[in-house]
Short mmCIF file of C-alpha atoms and ligand atoms in Angstrom, two decimals:
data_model
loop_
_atom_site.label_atom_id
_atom_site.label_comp_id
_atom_site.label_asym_id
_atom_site.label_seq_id
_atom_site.Cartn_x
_atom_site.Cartn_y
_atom_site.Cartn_z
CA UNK G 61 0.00 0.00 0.00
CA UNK G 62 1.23 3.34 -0.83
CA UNK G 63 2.15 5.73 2.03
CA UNK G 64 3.06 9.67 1.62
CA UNK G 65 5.90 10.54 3.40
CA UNK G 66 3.56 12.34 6.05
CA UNK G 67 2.19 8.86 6.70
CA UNK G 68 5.99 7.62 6.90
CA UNK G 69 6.21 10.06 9.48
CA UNK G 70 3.44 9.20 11.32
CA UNK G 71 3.85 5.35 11.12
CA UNK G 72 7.41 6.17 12.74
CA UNK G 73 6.28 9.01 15.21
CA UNK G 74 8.05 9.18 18.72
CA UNK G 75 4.35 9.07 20.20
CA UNK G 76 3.48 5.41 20.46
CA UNK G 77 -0.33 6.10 20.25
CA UNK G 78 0.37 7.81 17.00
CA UNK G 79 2.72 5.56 15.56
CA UNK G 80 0.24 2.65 16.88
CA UNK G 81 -2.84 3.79 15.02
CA UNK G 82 -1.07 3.98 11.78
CA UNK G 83 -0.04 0.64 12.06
CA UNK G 84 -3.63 -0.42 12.74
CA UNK G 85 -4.79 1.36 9.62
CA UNK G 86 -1.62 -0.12 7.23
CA UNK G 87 -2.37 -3.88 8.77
CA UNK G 88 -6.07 -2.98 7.71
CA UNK G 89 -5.24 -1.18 4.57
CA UNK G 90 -3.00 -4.40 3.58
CA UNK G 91 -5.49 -7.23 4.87
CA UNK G 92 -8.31 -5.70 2.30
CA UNK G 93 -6.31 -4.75 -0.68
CA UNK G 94 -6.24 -0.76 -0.01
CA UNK G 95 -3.99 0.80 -2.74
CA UNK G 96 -3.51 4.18 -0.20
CA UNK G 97 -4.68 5.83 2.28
CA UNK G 98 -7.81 8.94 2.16
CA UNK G 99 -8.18 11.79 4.47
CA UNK G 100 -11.46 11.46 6.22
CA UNK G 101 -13.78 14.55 7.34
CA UNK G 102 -14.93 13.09 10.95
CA UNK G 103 -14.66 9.25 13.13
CA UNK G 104 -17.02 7.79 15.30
CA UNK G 105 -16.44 5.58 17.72
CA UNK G 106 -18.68 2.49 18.82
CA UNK G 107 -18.56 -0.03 21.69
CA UNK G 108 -18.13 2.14 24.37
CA UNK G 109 -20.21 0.75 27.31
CA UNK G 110 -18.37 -0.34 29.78
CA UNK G 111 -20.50 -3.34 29.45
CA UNK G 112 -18.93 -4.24 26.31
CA UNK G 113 -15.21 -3.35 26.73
CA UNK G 114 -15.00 -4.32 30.44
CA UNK G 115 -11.50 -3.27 32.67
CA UNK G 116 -9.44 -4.28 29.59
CA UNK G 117 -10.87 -1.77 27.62
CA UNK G 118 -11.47 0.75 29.74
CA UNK G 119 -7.45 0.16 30.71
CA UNK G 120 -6.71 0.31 26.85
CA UNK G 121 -8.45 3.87 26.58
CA UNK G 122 -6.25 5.21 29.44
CA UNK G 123 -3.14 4.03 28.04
CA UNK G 124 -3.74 6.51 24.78
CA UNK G 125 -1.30 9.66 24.65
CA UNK G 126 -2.44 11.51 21.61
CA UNK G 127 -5.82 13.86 20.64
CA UNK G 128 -7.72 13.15 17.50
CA UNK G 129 -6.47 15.29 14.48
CA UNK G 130 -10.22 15.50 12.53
CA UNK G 131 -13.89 15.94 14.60
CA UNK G 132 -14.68 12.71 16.61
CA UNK G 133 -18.20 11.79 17.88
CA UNK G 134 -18.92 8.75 20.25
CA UNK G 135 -21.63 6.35 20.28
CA UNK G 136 -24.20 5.84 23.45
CA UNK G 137 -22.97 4.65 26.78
CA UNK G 138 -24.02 2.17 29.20
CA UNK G 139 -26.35 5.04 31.03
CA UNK G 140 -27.56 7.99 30.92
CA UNK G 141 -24.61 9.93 32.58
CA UNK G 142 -27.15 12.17 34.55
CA UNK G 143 -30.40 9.74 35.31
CA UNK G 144 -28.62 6.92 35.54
CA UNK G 145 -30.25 5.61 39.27
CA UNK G 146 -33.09 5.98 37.76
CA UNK G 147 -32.48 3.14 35.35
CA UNK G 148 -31.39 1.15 37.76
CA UNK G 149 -27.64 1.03 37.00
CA UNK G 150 -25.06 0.76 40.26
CA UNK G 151 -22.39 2.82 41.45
CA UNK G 152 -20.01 0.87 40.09
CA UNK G 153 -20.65 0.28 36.84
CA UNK G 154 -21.74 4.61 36.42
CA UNK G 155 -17.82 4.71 38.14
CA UNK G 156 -16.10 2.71 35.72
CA UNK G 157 -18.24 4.06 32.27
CA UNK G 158 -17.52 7.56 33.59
CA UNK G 159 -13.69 6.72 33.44
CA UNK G 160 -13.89 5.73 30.03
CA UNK G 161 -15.89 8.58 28.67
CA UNK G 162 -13.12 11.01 30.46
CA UNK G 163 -10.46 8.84 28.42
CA UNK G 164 -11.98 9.29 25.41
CA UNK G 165 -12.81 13.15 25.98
CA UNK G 166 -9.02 13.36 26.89
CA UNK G 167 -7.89 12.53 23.39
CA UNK G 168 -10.49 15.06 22.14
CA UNK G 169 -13.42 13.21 21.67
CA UNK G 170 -16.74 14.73 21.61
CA UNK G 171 -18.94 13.88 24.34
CA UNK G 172 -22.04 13.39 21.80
CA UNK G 173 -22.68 9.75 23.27
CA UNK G 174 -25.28 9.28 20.43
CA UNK G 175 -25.64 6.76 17.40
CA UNK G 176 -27.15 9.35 15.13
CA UNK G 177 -23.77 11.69 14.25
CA UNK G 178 -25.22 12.51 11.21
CA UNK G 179 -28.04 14.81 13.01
CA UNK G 180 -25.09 16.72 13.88
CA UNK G 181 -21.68 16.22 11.80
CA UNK G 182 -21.01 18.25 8.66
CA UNK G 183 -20.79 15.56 6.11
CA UNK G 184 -21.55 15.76 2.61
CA UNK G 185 -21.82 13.23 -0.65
CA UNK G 186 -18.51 12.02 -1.64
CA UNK G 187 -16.68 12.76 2.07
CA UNK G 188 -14.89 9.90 3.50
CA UNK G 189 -15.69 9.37 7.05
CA UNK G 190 -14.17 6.50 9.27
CA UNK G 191 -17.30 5.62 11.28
CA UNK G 192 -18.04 2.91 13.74
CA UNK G 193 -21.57 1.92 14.58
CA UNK G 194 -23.61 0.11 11.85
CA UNK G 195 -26.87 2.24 11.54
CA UNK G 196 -24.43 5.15 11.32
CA UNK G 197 -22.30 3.80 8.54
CA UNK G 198 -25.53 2.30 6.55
CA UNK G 199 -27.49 5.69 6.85
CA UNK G 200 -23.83 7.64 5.85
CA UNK G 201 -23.68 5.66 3.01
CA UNK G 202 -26.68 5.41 1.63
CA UNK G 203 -28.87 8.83 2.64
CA UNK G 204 -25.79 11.11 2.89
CA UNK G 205 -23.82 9.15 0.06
CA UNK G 206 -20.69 9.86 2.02
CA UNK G 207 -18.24 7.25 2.23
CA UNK G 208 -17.43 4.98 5.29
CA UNK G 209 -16.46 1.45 6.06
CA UNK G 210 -18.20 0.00 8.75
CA UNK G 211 -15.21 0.37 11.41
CA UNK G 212 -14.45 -1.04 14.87
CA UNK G 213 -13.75 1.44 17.77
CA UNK G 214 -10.39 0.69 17.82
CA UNK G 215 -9.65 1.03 13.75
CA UNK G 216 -12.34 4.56 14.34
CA UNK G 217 -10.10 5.67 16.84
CA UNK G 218 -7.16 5.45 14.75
CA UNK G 219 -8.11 6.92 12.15
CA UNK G 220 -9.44 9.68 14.38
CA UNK G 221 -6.10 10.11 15.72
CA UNK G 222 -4.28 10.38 11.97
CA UNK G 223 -7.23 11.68 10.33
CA UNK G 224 -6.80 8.83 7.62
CA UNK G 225 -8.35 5.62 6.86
CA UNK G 226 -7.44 2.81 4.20
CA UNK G 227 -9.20 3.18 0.82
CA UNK G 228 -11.09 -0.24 0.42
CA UNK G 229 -14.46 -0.93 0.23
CA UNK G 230 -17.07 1.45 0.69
CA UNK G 231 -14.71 4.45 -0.07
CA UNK G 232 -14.10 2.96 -3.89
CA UNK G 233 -17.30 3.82 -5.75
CA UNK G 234 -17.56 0.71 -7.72
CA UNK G 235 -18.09 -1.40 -4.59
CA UNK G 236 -21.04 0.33 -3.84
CA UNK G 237 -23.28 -0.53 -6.67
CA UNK G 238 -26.31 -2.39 -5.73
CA UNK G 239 -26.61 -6.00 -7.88
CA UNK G 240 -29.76 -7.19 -6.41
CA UNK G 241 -33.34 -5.72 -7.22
CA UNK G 242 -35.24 -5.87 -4.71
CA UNK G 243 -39.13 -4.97 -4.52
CA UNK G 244 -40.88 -4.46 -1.24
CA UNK G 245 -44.46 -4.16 0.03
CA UNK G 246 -45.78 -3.58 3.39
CA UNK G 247 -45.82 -0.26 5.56
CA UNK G 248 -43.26 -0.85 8.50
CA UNK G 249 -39.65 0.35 6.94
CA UNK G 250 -37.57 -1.08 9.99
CA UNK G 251 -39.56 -4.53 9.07
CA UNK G 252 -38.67 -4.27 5.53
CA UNK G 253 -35.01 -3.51 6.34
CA UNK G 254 -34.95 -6.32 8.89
CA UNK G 255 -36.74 -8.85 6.49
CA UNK G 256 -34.21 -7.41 3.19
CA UNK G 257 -31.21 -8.20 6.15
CA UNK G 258 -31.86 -11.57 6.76
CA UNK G 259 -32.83 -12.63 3.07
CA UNK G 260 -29.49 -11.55 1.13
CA UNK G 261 -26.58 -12.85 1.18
CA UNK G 262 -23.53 -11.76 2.87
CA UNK G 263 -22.31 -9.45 -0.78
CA UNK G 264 -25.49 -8.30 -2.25
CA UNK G 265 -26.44 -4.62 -2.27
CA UNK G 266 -30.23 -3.65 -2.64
CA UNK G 267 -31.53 -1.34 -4.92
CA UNK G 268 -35.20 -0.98 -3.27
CA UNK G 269 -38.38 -0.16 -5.36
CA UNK G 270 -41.19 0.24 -3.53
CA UNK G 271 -44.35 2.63 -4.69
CA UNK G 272 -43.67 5.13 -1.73
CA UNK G 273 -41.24 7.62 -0.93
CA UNK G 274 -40.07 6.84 2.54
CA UNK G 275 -39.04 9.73 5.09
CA UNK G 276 -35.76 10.19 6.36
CA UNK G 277 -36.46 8.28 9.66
CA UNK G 278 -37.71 5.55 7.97
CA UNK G 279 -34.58 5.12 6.15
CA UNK G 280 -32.94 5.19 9.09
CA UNK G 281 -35.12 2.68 10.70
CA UNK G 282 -34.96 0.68 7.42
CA UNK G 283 -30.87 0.40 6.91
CA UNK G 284 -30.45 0.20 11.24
CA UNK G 285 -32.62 -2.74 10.94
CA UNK G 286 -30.56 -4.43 7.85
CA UNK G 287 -27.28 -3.69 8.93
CA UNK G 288 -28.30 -5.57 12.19
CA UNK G 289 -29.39 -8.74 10.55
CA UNK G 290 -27.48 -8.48 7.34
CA UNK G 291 -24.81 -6.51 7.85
CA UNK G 292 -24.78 -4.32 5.37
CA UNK G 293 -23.31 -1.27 4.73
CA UNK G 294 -25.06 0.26 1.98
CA UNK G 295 -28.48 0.23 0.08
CA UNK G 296 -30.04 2.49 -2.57
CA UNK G 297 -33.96 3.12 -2.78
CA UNK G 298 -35.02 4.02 -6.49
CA UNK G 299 -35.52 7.40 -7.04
CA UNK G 300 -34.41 8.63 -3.16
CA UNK G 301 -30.97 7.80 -2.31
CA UNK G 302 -28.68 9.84 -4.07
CA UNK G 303 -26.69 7.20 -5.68
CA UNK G 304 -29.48 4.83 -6.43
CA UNK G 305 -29.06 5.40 -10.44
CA UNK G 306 -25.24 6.03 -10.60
CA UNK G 307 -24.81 2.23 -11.50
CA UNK G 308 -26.39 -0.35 -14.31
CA UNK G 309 -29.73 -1.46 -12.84
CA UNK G 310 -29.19 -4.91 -11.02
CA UNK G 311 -31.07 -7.99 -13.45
CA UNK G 312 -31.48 -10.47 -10.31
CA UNK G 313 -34.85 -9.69 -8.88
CA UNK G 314 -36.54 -10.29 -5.27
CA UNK G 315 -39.64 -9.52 -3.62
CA UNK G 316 -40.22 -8.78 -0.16
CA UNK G 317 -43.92 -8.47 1.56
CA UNK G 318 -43.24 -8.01 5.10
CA UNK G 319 -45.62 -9.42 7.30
CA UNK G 320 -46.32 -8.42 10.79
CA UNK G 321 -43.89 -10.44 13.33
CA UNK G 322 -45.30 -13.01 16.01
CA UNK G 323 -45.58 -11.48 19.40
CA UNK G 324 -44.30 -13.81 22.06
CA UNK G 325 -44.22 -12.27 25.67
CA UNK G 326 -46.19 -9.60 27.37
CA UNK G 327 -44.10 -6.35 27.65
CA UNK G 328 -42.87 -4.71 31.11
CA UNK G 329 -41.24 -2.17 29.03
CA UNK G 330 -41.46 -0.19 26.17
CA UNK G 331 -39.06 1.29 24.72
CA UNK G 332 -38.36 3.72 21.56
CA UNK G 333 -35.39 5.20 20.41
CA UNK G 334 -32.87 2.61 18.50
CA UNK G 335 -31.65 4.58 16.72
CA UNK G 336 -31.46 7.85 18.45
CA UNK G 337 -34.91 10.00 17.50
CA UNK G 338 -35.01 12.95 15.73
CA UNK G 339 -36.81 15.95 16.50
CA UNK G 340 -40.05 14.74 14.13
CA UNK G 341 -39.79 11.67 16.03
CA UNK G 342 -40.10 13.07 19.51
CA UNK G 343 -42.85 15.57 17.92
CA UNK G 344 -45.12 12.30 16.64
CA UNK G 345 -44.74 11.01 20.54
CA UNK G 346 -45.95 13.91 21.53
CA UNK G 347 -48.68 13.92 19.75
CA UNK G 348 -49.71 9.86 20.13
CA UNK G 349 -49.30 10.82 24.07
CA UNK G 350 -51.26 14.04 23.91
CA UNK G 351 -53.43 13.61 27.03
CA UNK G 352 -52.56 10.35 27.82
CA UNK G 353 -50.84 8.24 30.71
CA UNK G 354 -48.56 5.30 30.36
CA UNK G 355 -49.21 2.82 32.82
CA UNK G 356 -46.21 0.38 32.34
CA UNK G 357 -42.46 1.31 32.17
CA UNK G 358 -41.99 3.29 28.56
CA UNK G 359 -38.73 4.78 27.81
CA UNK G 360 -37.85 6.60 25.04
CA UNK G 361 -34.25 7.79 23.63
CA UNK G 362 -32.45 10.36 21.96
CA UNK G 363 -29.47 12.29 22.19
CA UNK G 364 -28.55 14.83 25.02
CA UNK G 365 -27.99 17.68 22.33
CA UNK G 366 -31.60 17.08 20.95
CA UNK G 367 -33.52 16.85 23.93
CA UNK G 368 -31.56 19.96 25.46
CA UNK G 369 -32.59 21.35 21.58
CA UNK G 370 -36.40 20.26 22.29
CA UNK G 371 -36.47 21.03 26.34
CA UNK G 372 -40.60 21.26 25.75
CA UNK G 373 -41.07 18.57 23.56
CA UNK G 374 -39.30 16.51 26.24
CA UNK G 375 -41.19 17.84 29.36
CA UNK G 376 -44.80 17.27 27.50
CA UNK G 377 -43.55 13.12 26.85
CA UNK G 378 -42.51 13.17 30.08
CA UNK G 379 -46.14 14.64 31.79
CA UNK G 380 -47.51 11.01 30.34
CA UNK G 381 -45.26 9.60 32.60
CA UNK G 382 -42.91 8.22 30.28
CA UNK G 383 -39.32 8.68 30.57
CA UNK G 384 -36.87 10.11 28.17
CA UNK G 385 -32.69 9.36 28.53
CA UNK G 386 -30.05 10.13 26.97
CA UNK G 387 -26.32 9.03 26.73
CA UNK G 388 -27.63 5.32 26.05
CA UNK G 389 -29.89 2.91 24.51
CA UNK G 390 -31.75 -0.44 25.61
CA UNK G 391 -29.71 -2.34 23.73
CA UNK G 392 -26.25 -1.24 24.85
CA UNK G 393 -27.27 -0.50 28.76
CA UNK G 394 -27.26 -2.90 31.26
CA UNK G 395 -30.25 -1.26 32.81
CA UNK G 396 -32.48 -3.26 30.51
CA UNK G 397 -31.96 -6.39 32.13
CA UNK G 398 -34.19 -5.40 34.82
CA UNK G 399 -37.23 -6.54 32.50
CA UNK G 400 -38.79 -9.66 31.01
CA UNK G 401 -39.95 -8.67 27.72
CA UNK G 402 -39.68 -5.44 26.05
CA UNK G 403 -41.69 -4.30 23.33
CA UNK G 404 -39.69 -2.34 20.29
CA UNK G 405 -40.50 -0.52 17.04
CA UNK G 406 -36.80 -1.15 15.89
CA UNK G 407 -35.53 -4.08 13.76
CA UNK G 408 -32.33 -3.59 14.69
CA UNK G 409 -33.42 -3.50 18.84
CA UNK G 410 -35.68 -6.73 18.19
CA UNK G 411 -32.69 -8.79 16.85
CA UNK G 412 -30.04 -7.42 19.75
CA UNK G 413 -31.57 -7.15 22.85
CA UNK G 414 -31.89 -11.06 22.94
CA UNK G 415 -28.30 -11.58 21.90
CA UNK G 416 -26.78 -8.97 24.19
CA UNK G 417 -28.94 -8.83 27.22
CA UNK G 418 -30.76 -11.56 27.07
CA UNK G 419 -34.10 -10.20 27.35
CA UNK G 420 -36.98 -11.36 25.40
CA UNK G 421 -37.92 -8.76 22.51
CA UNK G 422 -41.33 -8.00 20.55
CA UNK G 423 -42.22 -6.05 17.53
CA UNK G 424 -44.66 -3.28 17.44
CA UNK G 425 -44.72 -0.16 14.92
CA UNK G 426 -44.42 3.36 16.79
CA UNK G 427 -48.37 3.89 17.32
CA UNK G 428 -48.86 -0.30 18.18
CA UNK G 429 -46.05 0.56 21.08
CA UNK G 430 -47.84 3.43 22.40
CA UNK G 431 -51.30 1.75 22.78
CA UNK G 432 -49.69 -0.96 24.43
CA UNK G 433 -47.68 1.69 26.65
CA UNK G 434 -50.76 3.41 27.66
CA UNK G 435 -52.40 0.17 28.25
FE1 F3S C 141 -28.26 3.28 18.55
FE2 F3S C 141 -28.41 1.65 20.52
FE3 F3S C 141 -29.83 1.23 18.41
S1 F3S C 141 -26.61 2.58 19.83
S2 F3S C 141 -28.74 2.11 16.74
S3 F3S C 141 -30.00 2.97 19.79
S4 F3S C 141 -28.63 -0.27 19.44
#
């Protein structure tokens, strides 16, 4: 792989951190074929709950000597870093996730403890970004038509660090041309992402015709919920996305009609928000809640910038006696362990929160999870 003599410089810097993180990126670079490295615009990091990086981690974070050279964003925590006894987490745990958020803000890292950096980060078609987090990457991709790899934390941190990632993948425009057709019915876009997810296979890119326009949440519903089952990192929506006719139209053909999914526990909580909501979001809970109580456990999400943004949209979900967090999710916190069964309007949330907490998970679209909140 070709380096500039900057990126010499860098891969034999004095600063171990530095001279660490290019490594990372040239063992990556070389593992997938990159012919050189880009400059990228922004990183964001994943995996930072102390739940899933533990002491080792946490000790790994501390051990870093360098601040990132390009705009860093990090992705929710194990809490909510001001509520947090009121999800139920311990002292110990808020402790240790506290010390690894002040690691990460000491190498410049912006406190934004959200999965939705694109609400927020200046990025544009074409830019490459080096972003961890799968909904972020699939919605960067395919919405924004910027240009990311779906990285680890650690590869995200490196390349915030050198402001460079390899050039493989999803940064070389001919790997992102869709070469499957595929056409979907039904109304529920997370259930048509998670249902397009499971069906392809592990290198097919959709090109989605469907005789709707979805909205911008619903895309981001739609790819969340196939990067979580399928792992993709890209899609294109016929006349939408912005790349959808930049490549020859894909001859292999599938249809999709997504059915409703079985419900198979009674929920103790509810809970909205994977990924992150957006301002129109919060305003259509608002308005499904207008003059209404909840009367089980119903907790919604979003990030701490938006809800400080939408202080009275916040306060009038919260009068129905639902609760709104920030800083986390239920699918990376701990706290939702506490519950049986909890009832989501999120592909991506209904195929995690079994695998990584264990809990049992049902299916409901936005106004489904309300009546059942209010129930
Ligand atoms: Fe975000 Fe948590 Fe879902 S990090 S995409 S809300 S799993």
């Amino acid at each position: 792989m070709y380096l500039s003599r900057e990126e010499e410089k860098l891969l034999e810097s004095d600063n171990p951190t530095v001279a660490k993180s290019m490594e990372i990126l040239v063992a990556l670079g070389e593992i997938y074929g990159a012919d050189r490295l880009v400059d990228i615009k922004s990183a964001h990091v994943s995996g930072i709950s102390y739940q899933n990086i533990g002491d080792a981690g946490l000790e790994w974070l501390e051990g870093l000597n360098a601040r990132v050279a390009v705009p860093t964003t990090v992705n929710p925590a194990g809490m909510d870093v001001i509520r947090w006894k009121e999800m139920g987490i311990d002292e110990g745990f808020y402790r240790k996730q506290m010390r690894i958020l002040k690691a990460l803000e000491r190498i410049g890292a912006e406190m934004s403890l959200t999965c939705t950096p694109y609400y927020f980060s200046d990025v544009s078609k074409g830019d490459h970004l080096a972003w961890a987090e799968s909904n972020a990457v699939i919605y960067a991709n395919s919405v924004l038509g910027a240009r990311t790899n779906r990285e680890s934390g650690i590869s995200a941190i490196a390349a915030g660090i050198t402001g460079k990632t390899p050039r493989y993948g999803m940064h070389v425009k001919g790997n992102r041309a869709p070469n499957v057709l595929v056409k979907v019915g039904g109304d529920n876009a997370s259930l048509i992402g998670y249902e397009i997810g499971k069906l392809l296979k592990h290198d097919e890119i959709p090109l989605i015709v469907a005789d709707r326009k979805f909205s911008n949440d619903e895309l981001k519903l739609m790819g969340a919920a196939m990067a979580a089952t399928g792992n993709k990192a890209i899609f294109h929506v016929e006349g939408q996305t912005p790349e959808w006719d930049d490549f020859e139209r894909p001859s292999e053909k599938l249809e999709i009609d997504v059915k409703e999914v079985e419900k198979t526990c009674e929920p103790d909580l509810v809970a909205i928000g994977c990924p992150h909501l957006s301002r129109e979001e919060l305003l259509r809970i608002v308005e499904l809640l207008r003059g209404k109580k909840v009367k089980r456990e119903f907790w919604v999400f979003t990030s701490r910038k938006l809800a400080e943004e939408c202080r009275s949209i916040v306060e009038s979900i919260e009068r129905s006696g639902a609760k709104v967090f920030c800083d986390t999710c239920m699918v990376v916190s701990p706290a939702t362990e506490n519950f049986e069964c909890v009832m989501v309007n999120s592909g991506k949330a209904l195929e995690y929160i079994p695998k990584l907490r264990g809990v049992k998970a049902v299916f409901g679209s936005l106004e489904e999870c309300i009546k059942v909140a209010i129930s």
